[in-house]
mmCIF file of N, CA, C and O in Angstrom:
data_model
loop_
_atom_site.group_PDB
_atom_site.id
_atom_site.type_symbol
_atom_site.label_atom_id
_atom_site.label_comp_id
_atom_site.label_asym_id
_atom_site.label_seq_id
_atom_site.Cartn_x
_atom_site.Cartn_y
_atom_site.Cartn_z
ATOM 1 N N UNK G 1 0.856 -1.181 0.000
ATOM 2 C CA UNK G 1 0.000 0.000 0.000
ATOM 3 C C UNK G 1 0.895 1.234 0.000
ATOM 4 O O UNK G 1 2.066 1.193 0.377
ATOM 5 N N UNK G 2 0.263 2.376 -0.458
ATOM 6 C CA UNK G 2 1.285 3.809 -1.115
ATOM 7 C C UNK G 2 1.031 4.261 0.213
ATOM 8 O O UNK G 2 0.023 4.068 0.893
ATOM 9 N N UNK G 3 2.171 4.945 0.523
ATOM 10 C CA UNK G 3 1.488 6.082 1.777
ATOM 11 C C UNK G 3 0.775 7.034 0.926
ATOM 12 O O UNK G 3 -0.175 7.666 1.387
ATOM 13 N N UNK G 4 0.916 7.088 0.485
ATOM 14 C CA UNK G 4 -0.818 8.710 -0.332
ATOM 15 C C UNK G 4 -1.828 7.490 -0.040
ATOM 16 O O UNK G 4 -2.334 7.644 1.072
ATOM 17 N N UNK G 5 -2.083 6.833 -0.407
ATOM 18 C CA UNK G 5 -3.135 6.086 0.085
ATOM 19 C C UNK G 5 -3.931 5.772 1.922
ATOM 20 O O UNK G 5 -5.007 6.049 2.451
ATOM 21 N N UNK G 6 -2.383 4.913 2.446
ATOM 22 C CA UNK G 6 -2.860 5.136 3.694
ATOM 23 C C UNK G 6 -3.517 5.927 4.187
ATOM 24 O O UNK G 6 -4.559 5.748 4.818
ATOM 25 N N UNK G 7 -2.460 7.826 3.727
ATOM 26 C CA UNK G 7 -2.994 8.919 4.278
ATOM 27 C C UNK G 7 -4.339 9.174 3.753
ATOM 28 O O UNK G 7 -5.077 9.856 4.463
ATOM 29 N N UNK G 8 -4.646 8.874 2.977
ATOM 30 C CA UNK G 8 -6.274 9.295 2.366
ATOM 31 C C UNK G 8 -6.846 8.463 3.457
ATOM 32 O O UNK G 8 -7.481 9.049 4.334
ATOM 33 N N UNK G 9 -6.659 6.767 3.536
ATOM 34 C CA UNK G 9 -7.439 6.040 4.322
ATOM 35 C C UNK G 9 -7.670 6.986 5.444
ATOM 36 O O UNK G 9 -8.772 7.526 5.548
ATOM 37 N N UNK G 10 -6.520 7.281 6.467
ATOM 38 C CA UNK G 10 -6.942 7.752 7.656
ATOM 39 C C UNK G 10 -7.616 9.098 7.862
ATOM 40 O O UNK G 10 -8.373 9.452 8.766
ATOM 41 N N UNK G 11 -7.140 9.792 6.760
ATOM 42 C CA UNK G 11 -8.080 11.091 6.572
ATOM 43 C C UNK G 11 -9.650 10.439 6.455
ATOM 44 O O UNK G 11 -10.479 10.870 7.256
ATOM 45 N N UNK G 12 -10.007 9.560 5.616
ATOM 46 C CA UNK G 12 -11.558 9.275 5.742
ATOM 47 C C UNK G 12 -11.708 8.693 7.144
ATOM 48 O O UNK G 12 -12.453 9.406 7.816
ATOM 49 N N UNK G 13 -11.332 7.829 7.683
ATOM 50 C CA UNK G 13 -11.637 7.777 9.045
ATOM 51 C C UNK G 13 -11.699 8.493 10.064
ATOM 52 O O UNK G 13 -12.424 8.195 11.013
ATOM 53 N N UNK G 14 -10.899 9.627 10.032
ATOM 54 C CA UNK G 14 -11.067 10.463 11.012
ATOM 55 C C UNK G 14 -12.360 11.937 10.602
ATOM 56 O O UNK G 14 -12.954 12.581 11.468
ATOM 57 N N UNK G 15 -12.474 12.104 9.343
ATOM 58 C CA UNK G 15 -13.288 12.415 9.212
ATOM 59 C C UNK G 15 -14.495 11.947 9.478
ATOM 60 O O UNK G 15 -15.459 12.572 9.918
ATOM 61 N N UNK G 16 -14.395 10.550 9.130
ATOM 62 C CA UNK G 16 -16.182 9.478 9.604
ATOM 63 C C UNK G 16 -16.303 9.840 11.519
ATOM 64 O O UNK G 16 -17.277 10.178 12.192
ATOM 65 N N UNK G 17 -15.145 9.633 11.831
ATOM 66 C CA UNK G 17 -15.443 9.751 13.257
ATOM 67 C C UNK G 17 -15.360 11.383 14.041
ATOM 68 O O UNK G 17 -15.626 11.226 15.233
ATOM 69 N N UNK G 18 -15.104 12.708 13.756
ATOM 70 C CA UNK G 18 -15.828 13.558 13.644
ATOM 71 C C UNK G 18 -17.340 14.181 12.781
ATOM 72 O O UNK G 18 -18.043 15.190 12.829
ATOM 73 N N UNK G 19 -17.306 13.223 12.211
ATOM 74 C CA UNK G 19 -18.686 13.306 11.779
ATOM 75 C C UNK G 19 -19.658 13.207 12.615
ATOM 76 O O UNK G 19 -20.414 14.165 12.774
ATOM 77 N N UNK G 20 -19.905 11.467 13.640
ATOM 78 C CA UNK G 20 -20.630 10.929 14.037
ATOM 79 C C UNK G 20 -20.404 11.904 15.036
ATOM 80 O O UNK G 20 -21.312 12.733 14.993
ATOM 81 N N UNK G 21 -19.654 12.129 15.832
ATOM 82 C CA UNK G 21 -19.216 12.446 17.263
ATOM 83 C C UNK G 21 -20.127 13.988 17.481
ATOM 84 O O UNK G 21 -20.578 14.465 18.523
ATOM 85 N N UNK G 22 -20.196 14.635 15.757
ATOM 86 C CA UNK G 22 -21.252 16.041 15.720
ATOM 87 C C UNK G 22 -22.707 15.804 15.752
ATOM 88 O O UNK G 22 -23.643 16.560 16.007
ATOM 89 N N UNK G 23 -22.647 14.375 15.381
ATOM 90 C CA UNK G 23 -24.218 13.936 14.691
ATOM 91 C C UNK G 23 -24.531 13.716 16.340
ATOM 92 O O UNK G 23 -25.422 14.356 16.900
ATOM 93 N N UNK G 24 -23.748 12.801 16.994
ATOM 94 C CA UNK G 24 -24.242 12.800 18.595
ATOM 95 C C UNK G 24 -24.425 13.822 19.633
ATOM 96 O O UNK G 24 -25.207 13.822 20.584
ATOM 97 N N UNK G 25 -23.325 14.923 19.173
ATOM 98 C CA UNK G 25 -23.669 16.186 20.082
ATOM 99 C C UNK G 25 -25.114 16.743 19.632
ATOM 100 O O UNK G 25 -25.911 17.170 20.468
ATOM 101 N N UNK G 26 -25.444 16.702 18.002
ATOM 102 C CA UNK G 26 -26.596 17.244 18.268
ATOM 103 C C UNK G 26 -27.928 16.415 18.522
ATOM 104 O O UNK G 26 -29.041 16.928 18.411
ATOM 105 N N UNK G 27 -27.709 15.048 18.882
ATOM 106 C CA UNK G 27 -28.544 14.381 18.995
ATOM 107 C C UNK G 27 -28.972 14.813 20.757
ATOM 108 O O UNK G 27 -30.052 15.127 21.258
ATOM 109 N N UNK G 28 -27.781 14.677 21.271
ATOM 110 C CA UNK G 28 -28.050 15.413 22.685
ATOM 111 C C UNK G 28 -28.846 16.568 22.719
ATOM 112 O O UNK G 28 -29.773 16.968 23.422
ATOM 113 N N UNK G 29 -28.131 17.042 21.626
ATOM 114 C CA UNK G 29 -29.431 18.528 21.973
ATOM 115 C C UNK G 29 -30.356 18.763 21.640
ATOM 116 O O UNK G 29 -30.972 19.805 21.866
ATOM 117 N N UNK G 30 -30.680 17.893 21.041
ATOM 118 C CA UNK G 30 -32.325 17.848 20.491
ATOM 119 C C UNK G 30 -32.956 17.078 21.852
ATOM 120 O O UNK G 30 -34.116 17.442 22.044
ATOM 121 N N UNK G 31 -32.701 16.566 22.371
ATOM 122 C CA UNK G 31 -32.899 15.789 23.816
ATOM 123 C C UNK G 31 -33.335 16.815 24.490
ATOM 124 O O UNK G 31 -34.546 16.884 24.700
ATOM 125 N N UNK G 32 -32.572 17.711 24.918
ATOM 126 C CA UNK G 32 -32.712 18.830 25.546
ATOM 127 C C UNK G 32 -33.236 20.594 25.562
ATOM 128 O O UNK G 32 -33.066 21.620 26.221
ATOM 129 N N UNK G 33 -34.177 19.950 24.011
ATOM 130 C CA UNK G 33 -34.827 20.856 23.493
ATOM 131 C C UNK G 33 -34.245 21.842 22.435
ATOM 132 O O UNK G 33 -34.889 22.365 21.526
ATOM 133 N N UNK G 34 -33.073 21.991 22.672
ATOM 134 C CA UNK G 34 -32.004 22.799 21.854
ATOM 135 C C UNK G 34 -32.564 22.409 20.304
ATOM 136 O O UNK G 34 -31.893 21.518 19.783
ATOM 137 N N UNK G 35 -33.493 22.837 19.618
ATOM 138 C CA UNK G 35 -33.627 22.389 17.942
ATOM 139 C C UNK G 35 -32.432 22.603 17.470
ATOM 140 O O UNK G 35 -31.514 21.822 17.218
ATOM 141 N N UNK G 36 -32.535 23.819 17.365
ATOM 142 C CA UNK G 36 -31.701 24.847 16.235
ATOM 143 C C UNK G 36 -30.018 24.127 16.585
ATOM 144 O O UNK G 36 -29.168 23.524 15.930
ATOM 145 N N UNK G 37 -30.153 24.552 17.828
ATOM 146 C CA UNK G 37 -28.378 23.617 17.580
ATOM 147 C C UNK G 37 -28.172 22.694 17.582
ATOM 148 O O UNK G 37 -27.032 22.347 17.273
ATOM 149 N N UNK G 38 -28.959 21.927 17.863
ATOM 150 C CA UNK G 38 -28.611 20.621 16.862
ATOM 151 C C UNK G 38 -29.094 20.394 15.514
ATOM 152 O O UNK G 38 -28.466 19.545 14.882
ATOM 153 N N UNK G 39 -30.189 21.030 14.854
ATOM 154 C CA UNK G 39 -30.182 21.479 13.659
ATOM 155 C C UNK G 39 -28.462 22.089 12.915
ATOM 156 O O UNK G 39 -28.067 21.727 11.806
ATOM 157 N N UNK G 40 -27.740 22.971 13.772
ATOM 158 C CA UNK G 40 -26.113 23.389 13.060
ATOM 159 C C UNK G 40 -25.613 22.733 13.341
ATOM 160 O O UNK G 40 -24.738 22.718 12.476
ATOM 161 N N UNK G 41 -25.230 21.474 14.462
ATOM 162 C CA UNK G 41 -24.226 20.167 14.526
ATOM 163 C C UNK G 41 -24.382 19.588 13.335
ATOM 164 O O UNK G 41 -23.424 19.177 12.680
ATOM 165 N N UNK G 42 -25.680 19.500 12.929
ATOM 166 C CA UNK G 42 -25.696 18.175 11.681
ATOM 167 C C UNK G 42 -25.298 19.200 10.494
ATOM 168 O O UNK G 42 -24.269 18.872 9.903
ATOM 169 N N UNK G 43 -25.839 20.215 10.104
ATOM 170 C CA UNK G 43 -25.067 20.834 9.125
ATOM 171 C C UNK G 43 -23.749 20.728 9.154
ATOM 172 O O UNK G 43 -23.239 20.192 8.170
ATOM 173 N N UNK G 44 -22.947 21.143 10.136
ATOM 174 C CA UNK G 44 -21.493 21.171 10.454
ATOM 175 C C UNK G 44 -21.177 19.747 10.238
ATOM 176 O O UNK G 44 -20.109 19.692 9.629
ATOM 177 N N UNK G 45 -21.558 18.799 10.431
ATOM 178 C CA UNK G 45 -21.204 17.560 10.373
ATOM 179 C C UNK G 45 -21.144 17.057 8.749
ATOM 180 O O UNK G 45 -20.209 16.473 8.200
ATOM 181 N N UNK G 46 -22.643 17.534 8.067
ATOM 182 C CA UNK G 46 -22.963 17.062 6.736
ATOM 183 C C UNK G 46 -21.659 17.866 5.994
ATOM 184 O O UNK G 46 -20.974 17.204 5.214
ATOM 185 N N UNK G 47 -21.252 19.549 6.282
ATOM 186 C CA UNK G 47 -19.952 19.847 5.879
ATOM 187 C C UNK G 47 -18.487 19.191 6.468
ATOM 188 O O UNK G 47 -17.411 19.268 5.875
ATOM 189 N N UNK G 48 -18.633 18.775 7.294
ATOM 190 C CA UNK G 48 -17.268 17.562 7.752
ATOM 191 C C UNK G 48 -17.268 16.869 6.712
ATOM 192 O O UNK G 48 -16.210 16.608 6.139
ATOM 193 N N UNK G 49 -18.372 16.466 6.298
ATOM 194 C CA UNK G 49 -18.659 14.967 5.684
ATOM 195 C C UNK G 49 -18.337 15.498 4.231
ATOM 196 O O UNK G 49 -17.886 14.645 3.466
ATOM 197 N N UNK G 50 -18.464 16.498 3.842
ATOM 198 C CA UNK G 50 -18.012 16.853 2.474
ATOM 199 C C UNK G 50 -16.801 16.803 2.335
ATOM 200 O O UNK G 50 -16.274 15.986 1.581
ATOM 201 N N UNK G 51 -16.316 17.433 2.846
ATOM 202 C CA UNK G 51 -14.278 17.532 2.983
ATOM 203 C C UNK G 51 -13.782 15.946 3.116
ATOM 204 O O UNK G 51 -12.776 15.565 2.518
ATOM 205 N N UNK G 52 -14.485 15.156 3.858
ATOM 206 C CA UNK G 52 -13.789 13.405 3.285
ATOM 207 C C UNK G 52 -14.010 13.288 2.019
ATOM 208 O O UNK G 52 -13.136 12.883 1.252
ATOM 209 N N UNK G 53 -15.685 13.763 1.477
ATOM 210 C CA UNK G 53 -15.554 13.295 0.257
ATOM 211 C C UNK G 53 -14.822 13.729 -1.007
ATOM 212 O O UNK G 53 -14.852 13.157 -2.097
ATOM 213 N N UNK G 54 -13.985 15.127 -0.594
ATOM 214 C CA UNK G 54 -12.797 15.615 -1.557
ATOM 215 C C UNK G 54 -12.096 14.713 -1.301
ATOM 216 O O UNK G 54 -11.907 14.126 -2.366
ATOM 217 N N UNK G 55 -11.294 13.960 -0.095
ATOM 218 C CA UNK G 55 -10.541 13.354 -0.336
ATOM 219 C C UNK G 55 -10.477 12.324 -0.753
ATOM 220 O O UNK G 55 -9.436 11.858 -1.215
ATOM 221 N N UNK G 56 -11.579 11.710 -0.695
ATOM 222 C CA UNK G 56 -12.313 10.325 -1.691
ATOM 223 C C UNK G 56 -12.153 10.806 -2.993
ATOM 224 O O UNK G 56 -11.122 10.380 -3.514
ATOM 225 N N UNK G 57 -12.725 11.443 -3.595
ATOM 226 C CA UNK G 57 -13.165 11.677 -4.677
ATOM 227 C C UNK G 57 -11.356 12.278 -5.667
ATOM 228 O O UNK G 57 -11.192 12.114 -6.876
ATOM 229 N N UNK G 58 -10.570 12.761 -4.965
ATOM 230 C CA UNK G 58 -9.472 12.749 -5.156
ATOM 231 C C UNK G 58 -8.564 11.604 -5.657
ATOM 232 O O UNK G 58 -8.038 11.197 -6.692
ATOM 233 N N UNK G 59 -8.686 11.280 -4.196
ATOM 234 C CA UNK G 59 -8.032 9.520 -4.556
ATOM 235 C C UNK G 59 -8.292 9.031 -5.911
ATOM 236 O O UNK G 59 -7.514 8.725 -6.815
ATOM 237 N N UNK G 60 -10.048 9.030 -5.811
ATOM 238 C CA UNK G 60 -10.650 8.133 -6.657
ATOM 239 C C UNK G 60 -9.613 8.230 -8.226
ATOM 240 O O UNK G 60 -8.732 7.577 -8.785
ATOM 241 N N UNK G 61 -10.477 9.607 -8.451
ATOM 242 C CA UNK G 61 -9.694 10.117 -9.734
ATOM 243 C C UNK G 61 -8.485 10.360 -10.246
ATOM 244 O O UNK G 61 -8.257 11.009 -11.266
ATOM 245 N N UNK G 62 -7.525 9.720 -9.376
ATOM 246 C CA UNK G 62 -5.829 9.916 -9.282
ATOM 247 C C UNK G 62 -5.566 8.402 -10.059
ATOM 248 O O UNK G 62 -4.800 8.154 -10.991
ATOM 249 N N UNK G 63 -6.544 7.444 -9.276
ATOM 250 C CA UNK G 63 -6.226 5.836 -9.253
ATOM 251 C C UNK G 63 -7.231 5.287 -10.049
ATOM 252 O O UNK G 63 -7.458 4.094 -9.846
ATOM 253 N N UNK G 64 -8.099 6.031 -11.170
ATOM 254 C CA UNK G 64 -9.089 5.136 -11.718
ATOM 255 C C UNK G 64 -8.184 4.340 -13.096
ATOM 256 O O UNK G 64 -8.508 3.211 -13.463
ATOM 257 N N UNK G 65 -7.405 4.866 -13.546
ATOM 258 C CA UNK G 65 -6.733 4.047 -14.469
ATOM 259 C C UNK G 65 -6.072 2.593 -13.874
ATOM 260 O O UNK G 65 -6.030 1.617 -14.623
ATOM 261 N N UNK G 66 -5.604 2.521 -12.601
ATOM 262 C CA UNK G 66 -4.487 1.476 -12.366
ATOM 263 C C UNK G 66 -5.291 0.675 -12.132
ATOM 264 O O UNK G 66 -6.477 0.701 -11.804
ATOM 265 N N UNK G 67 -4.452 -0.183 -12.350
ATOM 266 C CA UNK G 67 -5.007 -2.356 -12.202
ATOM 267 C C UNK G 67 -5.065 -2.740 -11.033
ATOM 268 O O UNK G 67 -5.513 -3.867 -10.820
ATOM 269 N N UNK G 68 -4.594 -1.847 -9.859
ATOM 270 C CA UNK G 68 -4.685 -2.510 -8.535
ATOM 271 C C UNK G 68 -5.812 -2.332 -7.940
ATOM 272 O O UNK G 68 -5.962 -1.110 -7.929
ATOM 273 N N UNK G 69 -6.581 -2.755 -7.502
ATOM 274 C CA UNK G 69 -7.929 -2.404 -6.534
ATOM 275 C C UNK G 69 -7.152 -1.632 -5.303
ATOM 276 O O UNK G 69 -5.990 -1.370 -4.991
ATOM 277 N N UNK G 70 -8.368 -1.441 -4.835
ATOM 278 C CA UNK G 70 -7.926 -0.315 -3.322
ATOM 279 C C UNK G 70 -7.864 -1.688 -2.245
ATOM 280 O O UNK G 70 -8.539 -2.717 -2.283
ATOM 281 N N UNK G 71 -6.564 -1.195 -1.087
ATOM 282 C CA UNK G 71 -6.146 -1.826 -0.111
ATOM 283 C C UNK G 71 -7.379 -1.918 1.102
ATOM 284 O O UNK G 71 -8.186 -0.992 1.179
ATOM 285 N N UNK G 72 -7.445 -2.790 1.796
ATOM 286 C CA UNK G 72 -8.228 -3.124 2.581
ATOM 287 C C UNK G 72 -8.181 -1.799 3.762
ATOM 288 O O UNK G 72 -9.104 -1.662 4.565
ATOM 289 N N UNK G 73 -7.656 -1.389 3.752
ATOM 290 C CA UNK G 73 -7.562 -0.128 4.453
ATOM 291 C C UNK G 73 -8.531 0.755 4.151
ATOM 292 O O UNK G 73 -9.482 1.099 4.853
ATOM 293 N N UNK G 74 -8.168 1.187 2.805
ATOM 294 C CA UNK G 74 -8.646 1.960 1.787
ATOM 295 C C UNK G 74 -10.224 1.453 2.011
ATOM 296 O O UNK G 74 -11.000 2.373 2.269
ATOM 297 N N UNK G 75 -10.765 0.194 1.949
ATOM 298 C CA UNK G 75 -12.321 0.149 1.904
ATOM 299 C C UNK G 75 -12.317 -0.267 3.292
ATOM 300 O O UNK G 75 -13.530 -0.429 3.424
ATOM 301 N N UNK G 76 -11.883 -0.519 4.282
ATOM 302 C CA UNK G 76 -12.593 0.147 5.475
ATOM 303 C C UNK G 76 -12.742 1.500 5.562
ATOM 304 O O UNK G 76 -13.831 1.973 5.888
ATOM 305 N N UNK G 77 -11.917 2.103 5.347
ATOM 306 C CA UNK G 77 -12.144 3.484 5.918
ATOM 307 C C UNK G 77 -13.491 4.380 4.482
ATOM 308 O O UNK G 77 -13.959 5.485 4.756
ATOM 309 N N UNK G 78 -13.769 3.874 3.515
ATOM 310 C CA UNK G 78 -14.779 4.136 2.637
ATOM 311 C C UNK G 78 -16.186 3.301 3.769
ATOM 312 O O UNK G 78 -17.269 3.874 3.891
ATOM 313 N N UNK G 79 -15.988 2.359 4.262
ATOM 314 C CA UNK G 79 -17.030 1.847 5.116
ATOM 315 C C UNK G 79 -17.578 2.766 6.119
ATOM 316 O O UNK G 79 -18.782 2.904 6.336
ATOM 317 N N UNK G 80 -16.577 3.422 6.754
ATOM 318 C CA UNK G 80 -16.905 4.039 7.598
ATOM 319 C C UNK G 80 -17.182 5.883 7.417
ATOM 320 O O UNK G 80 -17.584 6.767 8.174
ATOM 321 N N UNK G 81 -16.734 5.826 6.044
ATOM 322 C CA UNK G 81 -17.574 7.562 5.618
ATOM 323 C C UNK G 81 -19.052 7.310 5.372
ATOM 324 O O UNK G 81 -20.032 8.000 5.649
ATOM 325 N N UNK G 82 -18.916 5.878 4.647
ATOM 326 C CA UNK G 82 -20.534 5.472 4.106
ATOM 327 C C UNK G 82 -21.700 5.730 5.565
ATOM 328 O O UNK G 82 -22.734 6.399 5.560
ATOM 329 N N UNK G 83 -20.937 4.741 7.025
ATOM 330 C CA UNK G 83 -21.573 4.942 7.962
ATOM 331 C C UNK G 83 -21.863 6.501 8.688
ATOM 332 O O UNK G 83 -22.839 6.967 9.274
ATOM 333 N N UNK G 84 -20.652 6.988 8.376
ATOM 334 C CA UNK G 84 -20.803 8.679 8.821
ATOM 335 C C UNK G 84 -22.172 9.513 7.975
ATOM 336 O O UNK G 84 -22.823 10.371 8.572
ATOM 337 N N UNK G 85 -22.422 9.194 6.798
ATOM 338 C CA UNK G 85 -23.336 9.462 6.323
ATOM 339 C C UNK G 85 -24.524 9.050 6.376
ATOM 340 O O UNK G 85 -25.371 9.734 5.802
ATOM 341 N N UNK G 86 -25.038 7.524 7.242
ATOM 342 C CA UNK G 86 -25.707 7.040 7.356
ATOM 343 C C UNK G 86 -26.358 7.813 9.263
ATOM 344 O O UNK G 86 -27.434 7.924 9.851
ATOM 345 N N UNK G 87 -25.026 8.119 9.508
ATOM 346 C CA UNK G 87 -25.203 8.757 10.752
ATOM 347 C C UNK G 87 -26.295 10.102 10.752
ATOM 348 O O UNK G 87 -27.149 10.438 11.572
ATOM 349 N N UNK G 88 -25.875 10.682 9.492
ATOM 350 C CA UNK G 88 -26.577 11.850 9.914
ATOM 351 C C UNK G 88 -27.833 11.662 8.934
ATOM 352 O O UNK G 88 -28.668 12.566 8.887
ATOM 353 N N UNK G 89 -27.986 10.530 8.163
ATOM 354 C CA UNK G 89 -29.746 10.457 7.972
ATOM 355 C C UNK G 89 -30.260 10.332 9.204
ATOM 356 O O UNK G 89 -31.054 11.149 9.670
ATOM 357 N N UNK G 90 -29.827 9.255 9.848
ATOM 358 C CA UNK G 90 -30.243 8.742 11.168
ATOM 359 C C UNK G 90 -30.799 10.172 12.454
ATOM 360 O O UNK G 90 -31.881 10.253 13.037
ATOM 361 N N UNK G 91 -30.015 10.790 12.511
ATOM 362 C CA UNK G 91 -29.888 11.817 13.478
ATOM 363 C C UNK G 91 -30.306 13.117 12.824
ATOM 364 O O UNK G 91 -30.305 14.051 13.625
ATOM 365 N N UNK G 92 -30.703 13.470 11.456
ATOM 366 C CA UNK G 92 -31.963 14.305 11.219
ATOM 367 C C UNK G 92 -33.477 13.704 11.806
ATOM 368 O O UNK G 92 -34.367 14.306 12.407
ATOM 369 N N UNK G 93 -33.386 12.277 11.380
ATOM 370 C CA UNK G 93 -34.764 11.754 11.835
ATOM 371 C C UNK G 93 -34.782 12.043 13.341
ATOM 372 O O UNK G 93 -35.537 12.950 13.690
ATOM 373 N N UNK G 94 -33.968 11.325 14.425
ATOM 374 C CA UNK G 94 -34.229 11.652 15.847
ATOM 375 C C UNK G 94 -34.302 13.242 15.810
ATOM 376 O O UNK G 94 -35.455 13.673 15.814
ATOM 377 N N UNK G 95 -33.444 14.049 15.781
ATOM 378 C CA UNK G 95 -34.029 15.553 16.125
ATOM 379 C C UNK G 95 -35.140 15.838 15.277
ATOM 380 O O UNK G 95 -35.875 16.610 15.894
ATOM 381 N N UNK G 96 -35.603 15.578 14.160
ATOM 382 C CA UNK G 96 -37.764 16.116 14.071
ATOM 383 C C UNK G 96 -38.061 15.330 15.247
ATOM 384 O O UNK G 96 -38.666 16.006 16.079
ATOM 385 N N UNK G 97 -37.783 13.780 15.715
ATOM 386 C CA UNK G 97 -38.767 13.330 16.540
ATOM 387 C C UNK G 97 -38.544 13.694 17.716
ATOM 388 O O UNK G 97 -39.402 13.516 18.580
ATOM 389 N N UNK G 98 -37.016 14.440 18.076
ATOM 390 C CA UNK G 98 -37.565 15.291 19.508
ATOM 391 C C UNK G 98 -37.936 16.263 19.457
ATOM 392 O O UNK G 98 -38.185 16.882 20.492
ATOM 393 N N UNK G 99 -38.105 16.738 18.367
ATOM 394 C CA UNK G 99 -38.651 18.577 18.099
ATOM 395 C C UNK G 99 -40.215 18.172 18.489
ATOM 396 O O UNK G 99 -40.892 18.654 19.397
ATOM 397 N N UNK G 100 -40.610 17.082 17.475
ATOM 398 C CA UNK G 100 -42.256 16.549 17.660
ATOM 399 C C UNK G 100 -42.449 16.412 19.241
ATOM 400 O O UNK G 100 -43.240 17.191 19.773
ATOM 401 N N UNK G 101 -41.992 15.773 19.776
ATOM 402 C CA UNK G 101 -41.843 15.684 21.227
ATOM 403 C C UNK G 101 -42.140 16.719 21.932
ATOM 404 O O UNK G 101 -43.088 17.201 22.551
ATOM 405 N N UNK G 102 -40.891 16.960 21.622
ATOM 406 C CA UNK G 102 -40.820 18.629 23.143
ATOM 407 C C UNK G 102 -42.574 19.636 22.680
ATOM 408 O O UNK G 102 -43.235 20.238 23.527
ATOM 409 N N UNK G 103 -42.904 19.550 21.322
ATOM 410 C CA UNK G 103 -44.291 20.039 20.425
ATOM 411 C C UNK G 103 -45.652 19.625 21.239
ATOM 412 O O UNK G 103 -46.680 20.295 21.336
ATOM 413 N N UNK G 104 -45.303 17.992 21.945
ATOM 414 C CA UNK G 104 -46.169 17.772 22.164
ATOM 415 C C UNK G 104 -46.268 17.611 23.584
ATOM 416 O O UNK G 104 -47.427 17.527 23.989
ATOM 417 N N UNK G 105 -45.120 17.527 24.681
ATOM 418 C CA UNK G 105 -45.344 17.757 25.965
ATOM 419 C C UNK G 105 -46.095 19.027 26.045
ATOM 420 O O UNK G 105 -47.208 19.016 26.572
ATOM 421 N N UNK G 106 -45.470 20.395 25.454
ATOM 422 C CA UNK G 106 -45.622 21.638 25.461
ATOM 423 C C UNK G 106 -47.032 21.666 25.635
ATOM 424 O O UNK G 106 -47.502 22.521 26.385
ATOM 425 N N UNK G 107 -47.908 20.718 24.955
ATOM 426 C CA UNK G 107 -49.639 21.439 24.829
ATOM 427 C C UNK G 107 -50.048 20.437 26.100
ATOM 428 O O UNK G 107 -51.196 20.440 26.544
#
């Protein structure tokens, strides 16, 4: 494996895992009534989540000619942007359903 590669790998991983880690702060705060900011965690997060995908999308297009497939590294750490993104479908849905919530203790 190339180190430009590795380094991409761990750049997507650490991006996947500031991703989630925003998607959970604002999941907390939708808990705690806070909409709106956790409404900007997940934005901030969905823009985290863009900046891996330059570096994906980089990679990609550097290495689409060569014969080697990507290193097992390389598709874990694509596993885990996929999940970072899966994170914040997930965690738009919980904050409407605590917004609905806090909507409906309120009356």
């Amino acid at each position: 494996m190339a180190d430009e590669e590795q380094h991409v790998a761990m750049q997507l991983i650490l991006v996947a895992g500031d991703v989630k880690k925003q998607v959970f702060k604002g999941i907390e705060l939708a808990k705690k009534g806070l909409i709106q900011d956790a409404r900007t965690k997940l934005d901030n997060a969905e823009k985290r989540l863009g900046e891996g995908h330059q570096f994906q999308s980089h990679y990609i297009s550097e290495h689409v000619d060569s014969d080697e497939g990507p290193s097992l590294l390389m598709v874990h750490a694509q596993d885990h942007l996929s999940m970072a993104m899966t994170t914040i479908e997930m965690g738009r849905e919980l904050v409407t359903v605590y917004e609905r919530l806090n909507q409906i203790e309120q009356h």
